[in-house]
Coordinates of C-alpha atoms in Angstrom, one line a residue:
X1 CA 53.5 37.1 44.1
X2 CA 54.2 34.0 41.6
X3 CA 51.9 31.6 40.0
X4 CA 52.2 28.1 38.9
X5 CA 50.8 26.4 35.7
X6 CA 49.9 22.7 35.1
X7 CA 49.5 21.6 31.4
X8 CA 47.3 18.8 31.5
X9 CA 47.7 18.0 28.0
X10 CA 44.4 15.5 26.9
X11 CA 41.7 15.7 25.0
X12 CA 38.7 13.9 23.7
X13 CA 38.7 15.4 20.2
X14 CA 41.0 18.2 18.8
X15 CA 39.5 21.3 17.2
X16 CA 40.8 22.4 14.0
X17 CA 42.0 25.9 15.5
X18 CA 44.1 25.3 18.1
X19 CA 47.5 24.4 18.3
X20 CA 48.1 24.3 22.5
X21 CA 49.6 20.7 22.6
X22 CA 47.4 17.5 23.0
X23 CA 46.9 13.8 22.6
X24 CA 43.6 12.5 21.4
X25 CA 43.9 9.5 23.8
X26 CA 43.4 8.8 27.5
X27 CA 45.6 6.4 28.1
X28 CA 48.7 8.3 28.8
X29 CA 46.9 9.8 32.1
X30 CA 47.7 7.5 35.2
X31 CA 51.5 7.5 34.0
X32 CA 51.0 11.1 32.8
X33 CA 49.8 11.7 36.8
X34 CA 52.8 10.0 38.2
X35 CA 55.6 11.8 36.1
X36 CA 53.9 15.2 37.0
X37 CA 53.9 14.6 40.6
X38 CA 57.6 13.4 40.5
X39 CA 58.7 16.7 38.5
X40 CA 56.4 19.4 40.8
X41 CA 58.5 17.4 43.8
X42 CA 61.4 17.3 42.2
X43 CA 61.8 21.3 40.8
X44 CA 60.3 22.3 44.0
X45 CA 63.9 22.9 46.2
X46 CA 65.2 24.8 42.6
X47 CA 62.4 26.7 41.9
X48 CA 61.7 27.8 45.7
X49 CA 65.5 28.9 45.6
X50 CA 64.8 31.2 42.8
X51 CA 61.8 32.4 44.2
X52 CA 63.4 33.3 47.5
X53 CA 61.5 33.2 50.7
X54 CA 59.1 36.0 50.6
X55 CA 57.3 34.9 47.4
X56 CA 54.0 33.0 47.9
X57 CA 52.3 30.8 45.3
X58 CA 49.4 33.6 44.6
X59 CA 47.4 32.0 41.9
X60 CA 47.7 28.1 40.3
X61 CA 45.7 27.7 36.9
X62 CA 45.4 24.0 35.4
X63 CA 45.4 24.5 31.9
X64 CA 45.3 22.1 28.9
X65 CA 44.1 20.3 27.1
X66 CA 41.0 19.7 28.7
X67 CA 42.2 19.1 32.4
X68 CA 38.2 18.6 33.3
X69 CA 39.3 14.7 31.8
X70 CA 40.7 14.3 34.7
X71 CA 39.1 12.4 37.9
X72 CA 38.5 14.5 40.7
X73 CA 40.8 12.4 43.2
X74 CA 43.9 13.4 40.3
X75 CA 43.2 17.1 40.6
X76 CA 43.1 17.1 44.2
X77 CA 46.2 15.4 44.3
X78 CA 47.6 17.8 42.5
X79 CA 46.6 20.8 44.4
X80 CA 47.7 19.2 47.8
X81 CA 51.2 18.1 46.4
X82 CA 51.4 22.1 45.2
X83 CA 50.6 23.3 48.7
X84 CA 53.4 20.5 49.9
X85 CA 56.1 21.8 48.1
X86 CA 55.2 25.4 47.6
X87 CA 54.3 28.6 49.6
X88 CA 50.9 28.6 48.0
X89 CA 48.6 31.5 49.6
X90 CA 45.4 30.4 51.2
X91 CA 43.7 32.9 49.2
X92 CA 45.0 31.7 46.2
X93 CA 43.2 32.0 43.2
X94 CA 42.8 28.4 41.7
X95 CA 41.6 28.2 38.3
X96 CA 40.5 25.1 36.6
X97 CA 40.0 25.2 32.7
X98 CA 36.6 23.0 31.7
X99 CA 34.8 22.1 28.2
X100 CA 31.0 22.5 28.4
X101 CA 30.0 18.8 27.9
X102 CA 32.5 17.6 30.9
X103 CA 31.0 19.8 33.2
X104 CA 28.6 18.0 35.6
X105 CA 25.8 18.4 38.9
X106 CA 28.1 16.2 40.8
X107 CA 31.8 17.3 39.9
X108 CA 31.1 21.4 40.4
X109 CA 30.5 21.2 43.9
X110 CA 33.5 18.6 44.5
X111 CA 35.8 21.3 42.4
X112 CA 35.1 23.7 45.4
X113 CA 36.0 21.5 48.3
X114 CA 39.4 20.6 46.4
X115 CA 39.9 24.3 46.4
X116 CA 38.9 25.4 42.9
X117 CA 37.4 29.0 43.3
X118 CA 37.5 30.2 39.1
X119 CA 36.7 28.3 36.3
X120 CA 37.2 29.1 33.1
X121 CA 35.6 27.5 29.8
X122 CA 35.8 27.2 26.3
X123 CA 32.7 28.2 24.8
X124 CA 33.5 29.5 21.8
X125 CA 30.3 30.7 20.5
X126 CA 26.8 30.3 20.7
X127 CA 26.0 29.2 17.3
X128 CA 25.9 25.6 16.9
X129 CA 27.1 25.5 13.0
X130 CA 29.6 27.7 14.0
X131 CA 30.9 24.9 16.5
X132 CA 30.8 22.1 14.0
X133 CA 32.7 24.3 11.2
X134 CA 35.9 24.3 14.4
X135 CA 35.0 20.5 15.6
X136 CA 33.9 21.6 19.2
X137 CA 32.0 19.0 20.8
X138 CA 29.2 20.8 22.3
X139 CA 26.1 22.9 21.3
X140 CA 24.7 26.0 22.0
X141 CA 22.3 24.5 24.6
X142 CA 24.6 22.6 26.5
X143 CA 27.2 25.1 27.2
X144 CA 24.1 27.4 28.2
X145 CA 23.4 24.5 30.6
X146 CA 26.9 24.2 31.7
X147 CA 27.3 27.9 33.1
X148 CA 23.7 27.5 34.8
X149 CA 25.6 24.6 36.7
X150 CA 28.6 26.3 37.3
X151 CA 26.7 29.2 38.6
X152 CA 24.7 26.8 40.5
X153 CA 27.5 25.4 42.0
X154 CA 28.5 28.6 44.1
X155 CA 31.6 29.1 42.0
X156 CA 30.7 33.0 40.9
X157 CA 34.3 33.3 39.2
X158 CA 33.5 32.0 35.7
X159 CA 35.2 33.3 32.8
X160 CA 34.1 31.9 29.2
X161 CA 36.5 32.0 25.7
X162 CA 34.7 33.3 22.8
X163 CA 36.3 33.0 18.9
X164 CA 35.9 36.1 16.5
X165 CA 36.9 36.0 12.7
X166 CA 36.2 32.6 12.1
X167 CA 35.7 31.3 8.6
X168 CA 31.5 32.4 7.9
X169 CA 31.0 34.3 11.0
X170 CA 29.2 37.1 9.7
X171 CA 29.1 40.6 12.3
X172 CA 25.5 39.8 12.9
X173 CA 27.0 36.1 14.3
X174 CA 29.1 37.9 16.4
X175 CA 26.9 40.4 17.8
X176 CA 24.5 37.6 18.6
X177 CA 27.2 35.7 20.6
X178 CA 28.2 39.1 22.4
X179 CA 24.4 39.5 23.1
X180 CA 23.8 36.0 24.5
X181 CA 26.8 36.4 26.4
X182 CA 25.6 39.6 28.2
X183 CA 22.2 38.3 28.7
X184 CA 23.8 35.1 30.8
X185 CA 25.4 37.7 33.2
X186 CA 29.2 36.1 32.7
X187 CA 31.8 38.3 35.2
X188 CA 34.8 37.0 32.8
X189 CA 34.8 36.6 29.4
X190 CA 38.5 36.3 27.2
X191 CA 38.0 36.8 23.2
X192 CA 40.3 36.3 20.7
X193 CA 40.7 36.5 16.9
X194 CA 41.1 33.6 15.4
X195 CA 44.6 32.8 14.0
X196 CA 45.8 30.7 11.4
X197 CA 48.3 28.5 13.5
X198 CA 50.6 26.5 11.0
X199 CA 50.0 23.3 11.3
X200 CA 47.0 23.5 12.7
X201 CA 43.7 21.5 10.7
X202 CA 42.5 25.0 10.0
X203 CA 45.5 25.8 8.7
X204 CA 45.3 23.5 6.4
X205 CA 41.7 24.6 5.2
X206 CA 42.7 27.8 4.1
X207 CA 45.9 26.7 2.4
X208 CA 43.4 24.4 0.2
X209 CA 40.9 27.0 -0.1
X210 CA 38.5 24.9 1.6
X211 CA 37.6 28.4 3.8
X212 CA 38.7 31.9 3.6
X213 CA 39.8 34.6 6.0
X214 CA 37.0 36.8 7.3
X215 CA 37.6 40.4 5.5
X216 CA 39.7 42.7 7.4
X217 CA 37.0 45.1 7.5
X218 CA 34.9 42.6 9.2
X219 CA 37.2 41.5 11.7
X220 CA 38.1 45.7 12.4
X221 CA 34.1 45.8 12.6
X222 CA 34.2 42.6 15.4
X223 CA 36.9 44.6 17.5
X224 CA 35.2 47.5 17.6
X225 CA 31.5 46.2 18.6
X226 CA 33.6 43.8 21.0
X227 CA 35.3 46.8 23.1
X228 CA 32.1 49.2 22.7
X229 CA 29.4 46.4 24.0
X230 CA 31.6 44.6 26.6
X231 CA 32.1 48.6 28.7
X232 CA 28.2 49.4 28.0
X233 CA 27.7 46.0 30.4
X234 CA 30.4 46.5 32.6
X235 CA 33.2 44.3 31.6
X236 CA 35.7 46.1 31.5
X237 CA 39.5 45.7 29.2
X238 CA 41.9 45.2 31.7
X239 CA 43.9 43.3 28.6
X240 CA 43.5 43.4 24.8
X241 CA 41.8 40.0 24.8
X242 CA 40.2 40.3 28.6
X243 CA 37.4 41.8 30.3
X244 CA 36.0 41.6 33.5
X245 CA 33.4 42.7 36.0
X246 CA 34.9 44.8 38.7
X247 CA 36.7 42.6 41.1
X248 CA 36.9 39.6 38.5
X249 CA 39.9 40.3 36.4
X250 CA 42.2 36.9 36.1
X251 CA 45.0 36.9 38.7
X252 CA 46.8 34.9 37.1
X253 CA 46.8 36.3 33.6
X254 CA 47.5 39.5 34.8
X255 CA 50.4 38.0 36.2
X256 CA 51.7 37.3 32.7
X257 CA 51.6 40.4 31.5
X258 CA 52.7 42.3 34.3
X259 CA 56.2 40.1 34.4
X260 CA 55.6 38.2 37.6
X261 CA 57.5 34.8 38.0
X262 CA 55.7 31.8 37.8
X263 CA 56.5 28.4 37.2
X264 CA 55.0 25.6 34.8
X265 CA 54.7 21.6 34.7
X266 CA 53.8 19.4 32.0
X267 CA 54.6 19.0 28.7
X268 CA 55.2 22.0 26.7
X269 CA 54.8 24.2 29.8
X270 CA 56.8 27.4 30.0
X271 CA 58.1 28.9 32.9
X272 CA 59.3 32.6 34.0
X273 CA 61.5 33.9 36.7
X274 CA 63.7 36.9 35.9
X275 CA 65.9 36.0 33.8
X276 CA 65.2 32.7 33.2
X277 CA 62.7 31.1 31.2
X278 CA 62.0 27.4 30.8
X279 CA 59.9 25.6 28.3
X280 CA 59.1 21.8 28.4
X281 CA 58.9 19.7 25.2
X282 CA 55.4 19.1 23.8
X283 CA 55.9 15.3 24.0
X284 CA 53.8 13.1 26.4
X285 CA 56.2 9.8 25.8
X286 CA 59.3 12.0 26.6
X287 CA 57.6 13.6 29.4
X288 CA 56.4 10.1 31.2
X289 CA 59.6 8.6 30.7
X290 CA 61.6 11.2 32.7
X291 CA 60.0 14.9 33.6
X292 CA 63.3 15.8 34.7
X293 CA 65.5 15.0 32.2
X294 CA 67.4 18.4 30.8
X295 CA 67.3 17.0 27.9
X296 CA 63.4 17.6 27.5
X297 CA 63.6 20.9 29.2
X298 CA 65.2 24.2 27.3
X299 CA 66.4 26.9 29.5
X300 CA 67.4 30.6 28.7
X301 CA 68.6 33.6 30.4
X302 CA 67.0 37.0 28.9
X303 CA 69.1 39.5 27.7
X304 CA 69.1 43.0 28.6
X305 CA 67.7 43.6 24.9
X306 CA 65.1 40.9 25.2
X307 CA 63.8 41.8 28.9
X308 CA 63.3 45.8 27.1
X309 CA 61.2 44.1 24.4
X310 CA 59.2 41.8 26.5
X311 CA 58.8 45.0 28.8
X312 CA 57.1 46.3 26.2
X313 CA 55.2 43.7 24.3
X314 CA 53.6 42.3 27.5
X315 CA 52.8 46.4 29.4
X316 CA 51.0 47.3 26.1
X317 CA 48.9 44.6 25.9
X318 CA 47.5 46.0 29.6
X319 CA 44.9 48.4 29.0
X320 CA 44.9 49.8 32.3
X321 CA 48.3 50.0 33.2
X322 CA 50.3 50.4 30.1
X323 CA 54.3 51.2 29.9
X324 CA 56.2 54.0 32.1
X325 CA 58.2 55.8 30.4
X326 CA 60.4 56.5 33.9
X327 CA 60.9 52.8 33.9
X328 CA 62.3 52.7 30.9
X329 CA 64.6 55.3 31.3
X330 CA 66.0 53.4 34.6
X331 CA 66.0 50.3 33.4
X332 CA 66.9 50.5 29.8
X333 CA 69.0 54.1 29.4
X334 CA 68.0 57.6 27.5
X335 CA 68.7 55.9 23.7
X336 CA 65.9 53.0 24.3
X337 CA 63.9 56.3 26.4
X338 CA 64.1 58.7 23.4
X339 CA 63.5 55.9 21.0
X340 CA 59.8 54.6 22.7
X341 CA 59.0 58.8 24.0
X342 CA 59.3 59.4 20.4
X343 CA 56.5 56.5 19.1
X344 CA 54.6 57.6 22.0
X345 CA 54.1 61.7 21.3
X346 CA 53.2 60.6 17.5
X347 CA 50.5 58.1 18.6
X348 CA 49.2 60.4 21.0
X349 CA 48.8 63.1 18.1
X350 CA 47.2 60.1 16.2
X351 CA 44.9 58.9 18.9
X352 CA 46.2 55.4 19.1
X353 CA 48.0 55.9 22.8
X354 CA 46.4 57.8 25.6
X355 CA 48.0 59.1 28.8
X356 CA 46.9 57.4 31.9
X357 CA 46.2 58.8 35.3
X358 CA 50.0 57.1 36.7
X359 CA 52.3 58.5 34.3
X360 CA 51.7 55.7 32.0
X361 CA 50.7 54.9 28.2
X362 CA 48.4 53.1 27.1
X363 CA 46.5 52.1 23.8
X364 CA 43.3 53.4 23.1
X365 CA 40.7 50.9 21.1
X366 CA 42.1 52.5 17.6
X367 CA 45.4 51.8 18.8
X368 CA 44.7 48.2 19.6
X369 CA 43.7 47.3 16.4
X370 CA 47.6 48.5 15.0
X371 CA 49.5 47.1 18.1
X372 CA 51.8 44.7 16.7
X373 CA 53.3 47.7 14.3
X374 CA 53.0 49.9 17.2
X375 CA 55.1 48.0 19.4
X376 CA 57.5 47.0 16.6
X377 CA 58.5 50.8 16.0
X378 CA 59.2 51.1 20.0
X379 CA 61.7 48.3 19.7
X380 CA 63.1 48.8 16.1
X381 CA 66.3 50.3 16.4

C-alpha cells in the first residue's frame, strides 16, 4: 500500500504553538491550486515508476494549514486529479483536516460525495481560556457544535487533536478535557505534548518569561491519566500519541510509522519511498512560481545506517507492533542485533519494554515516558 499527502498550507490566524508551515493570507490560493495540480501531474509518471505496478494509492490525507479554507469545488478537484494520475483504491481512506469554526451544515455532507470518509480536527481543548492563551479561534461550544455536525453528517470517522502541558493547564484542566472528550463518544482522538518549537510565537513566550513550562511532574502526571482513561473507554494506543476505537485507527498514520511509501505535494511536503526521501521548500512564492523546479525540492537516498535508525525510531513509537528483533538481525547484521537485544533484556528487567504476542517489543506506558533515551541507547554505537 502507499499514501499520498497534500499540504494545503493557509490559514486564517496562526497559533502561537505550531510551527507546520503557513501563510496568514488567502490570496495565494487560486495560483496555489494551479501549481499543485501541475506538480501532482507532473511527478505522477516518476513517482508511479517508483511505486511499481502493484502499489495502490491506500489512503490520501489533505493536511495543512487549514485545508477546510478551501472551496469545496478545489478539493474535489484535487481528489479526481489524484485518482487520474494515481492507482488510488476505491476503498481508500480520504482524510480531510478541519478547524472547528470552518466546519458547516452545508459543506459536511458535500465532503462525503467528493469522497471524504475521515476527518480529523483540531480541537485542542475544551477550555476556552486555554484557547485564547494558544490563539485558537474557536470556543469550547463551537467545536462541541462542530463534532455534533460532523457526526450528523454520516461521516463516523472523526478523529480530534487535543494539547497537554500547555503553559497554566493544571491536571484537573486536563482531566476535564479527557472527560469531555469521552463523554462526546469520539472513535479517534491524537494527543500530543506541547513542544517548544523554535521560532515559534510560543517559543518566544517562554524565552521572555512571559509563560513557563508545565512541571515535569505534571506533564508525567498528564501521560499517565492520558493512557489509563483513554483504555478504560476503549480507545485504544495503537501509537504513542494515537488512540482509537476498534476498527478506527488512522490508515494513513500508521502508514508512517510502519515505513510504507507515500508521496507528498505542496510546499514543505515530504515524501518517502525506500530509499528516497523528498521534502519541498516551505515557501508559497517559490512553490507557485514553479512546483517542479529541483531547485525547491531536496532529495536523499537513506543509508544503510539511517534506514536501521528510522527502523527503530518509527517501530517503537507503535504500541502494538513494536520492533523484531529477527528483522534486525536480517536486515541490519549480529553487531546492530546484539547492540538493540542488549537495551531490550535490560528494559524488560526494568519494565519499560514488554514482549508482544509476534515476537516483537514493545514499550510499556513507563517506557513511553523515557523513549527518546531508550531509542537513543539502541542506536548509539
Amino acid at each position: 500500500m502507499a499514501g499520498i499527502y497534500i499540504h494545503v498550507p493557509f490559514c486564517s490566524k496562526k497559533c502561537s504553538y505550531c510551527d507546520f508551515y503557513s501563510v496568514v493570507s488567502k490570496s495565494y490560493i487560486t495560483q496555489y491550486i494551479h501549481s499543485l495540480l501541475f506538480e501532482i501531474k507532473g511527478r505522477a509518471r516518476e513517482y508511479n515508476e517508483l511505486l511499481g505496478s502493484q502499489d495502490k494509492i491506500e489512503t490520501i490525507y489533505i493536511g495543512g494549514g487549514t485545508p477546510s479554507l478551501l472551496s469545496n469545488a478545489y478539493i474535489a478537484t484535487i481528489i479526481e486529479t489524484l485518482r487520474k494520475h494515481f492507482k488510488v483504491s476505491s476503498e481508500a481512506e480520504i482524510t480531510m483536516e478541519v478547524n472547528p469554526e470552518s466546519v458547516s451544515k452545508k459543506n459536511l455532507p458535500e465532503y462525503r460525495n467528493i469522497g471524504i470518509n475521515r476527518v480529523s480536527m483540531g480541537v485542542q481543548s475544551f477550555n476556552d481560556q486555554l484557547l485564547k492563551s494558544i490563539s485558537r479561534s474557536h470556543t469550547s461550544i463551537e467545536a462541541i457544535h462542530a463534532i455534533d455536525i460532523i457526526k450528523g453528517s454520516g461521516i463516523e470517522n472523526l478523529s480530534i487533536d487535543l494539547i497537554y502541558g500547555l503553559p497554566d493547564q493544571t491536571l484537573k484542566i486536563w482531566i476535564k478535557d479527557l472527560d469531555t472528550l469521552f463523554s462526546l463518544d469520539i472513535p479517534h482522538l491524537s494527543a500530543y505534548h506541547l513542544i517548544y518549537e523554535e521560532g515559534t510565537p510560543m517559543w518566544y513566550f517562554r524565552k521572555r518569561g512571559k509563560v513557563q513550562e508545565t512541571p515535569e511532574e505534571t506533564s508525567i502526571e498528564m501521560a499517565k491519566y492520558l493512557y489509563i482513561s483513554t483504555e478504560f473507554h476503549g480507545l485504544i494506543p495503537y501509537e504513542i500519541s494515537a488512540f482509537a476505537k476498534k476498527g478506527f485507527e488512522s490508515k494513513h498514520n500508521s502508514a508512517y510509522w510502519l515505513g510504507k511509501p507515500y508521496l507528498a505535494f505542496g510546499p514543505s511536503a515530504h515524501g518517502y519511498i525506500h530509499p528516497y526521501r523528498w521534502s519541498v521548500s516551505p515557501s508559497i512564492v517559490k512553490y507557485i512560481q514553479n512546483p517542479l523546479s529541483e531547485d525547491i525540492r531536496h532529495t536523499e537516498i537513506i543509508s544503510h545506517e539511517e534506514s536501521m535508525e528510522e527502523y527503530i525510531l518509527t517501530r517503537m513509537r507503535t504500541l502494538q507492533h513494536g520492533i523484531s528483533l529477527d528483522y534486525i538481525y536480517k536486515e541490519y547484521g549480529k553487531t546492530s542485533y546484539n547492540r538493540v537485544k542488549h537495551v531490550i533484556d535490560k528494559k524488560i528487567s526494568c519494565g519499560l519494554i514488554r514482549k508482544l504476542p509476534n515476537s516483537h517489543y514493545a514499550l510499556t506506558y513507563n517506557g513511553i515516558l523515557l523513549m527518546d533515551t531508550i531509542i537513543l541507547e539502541m542506536v548509539s554505537e
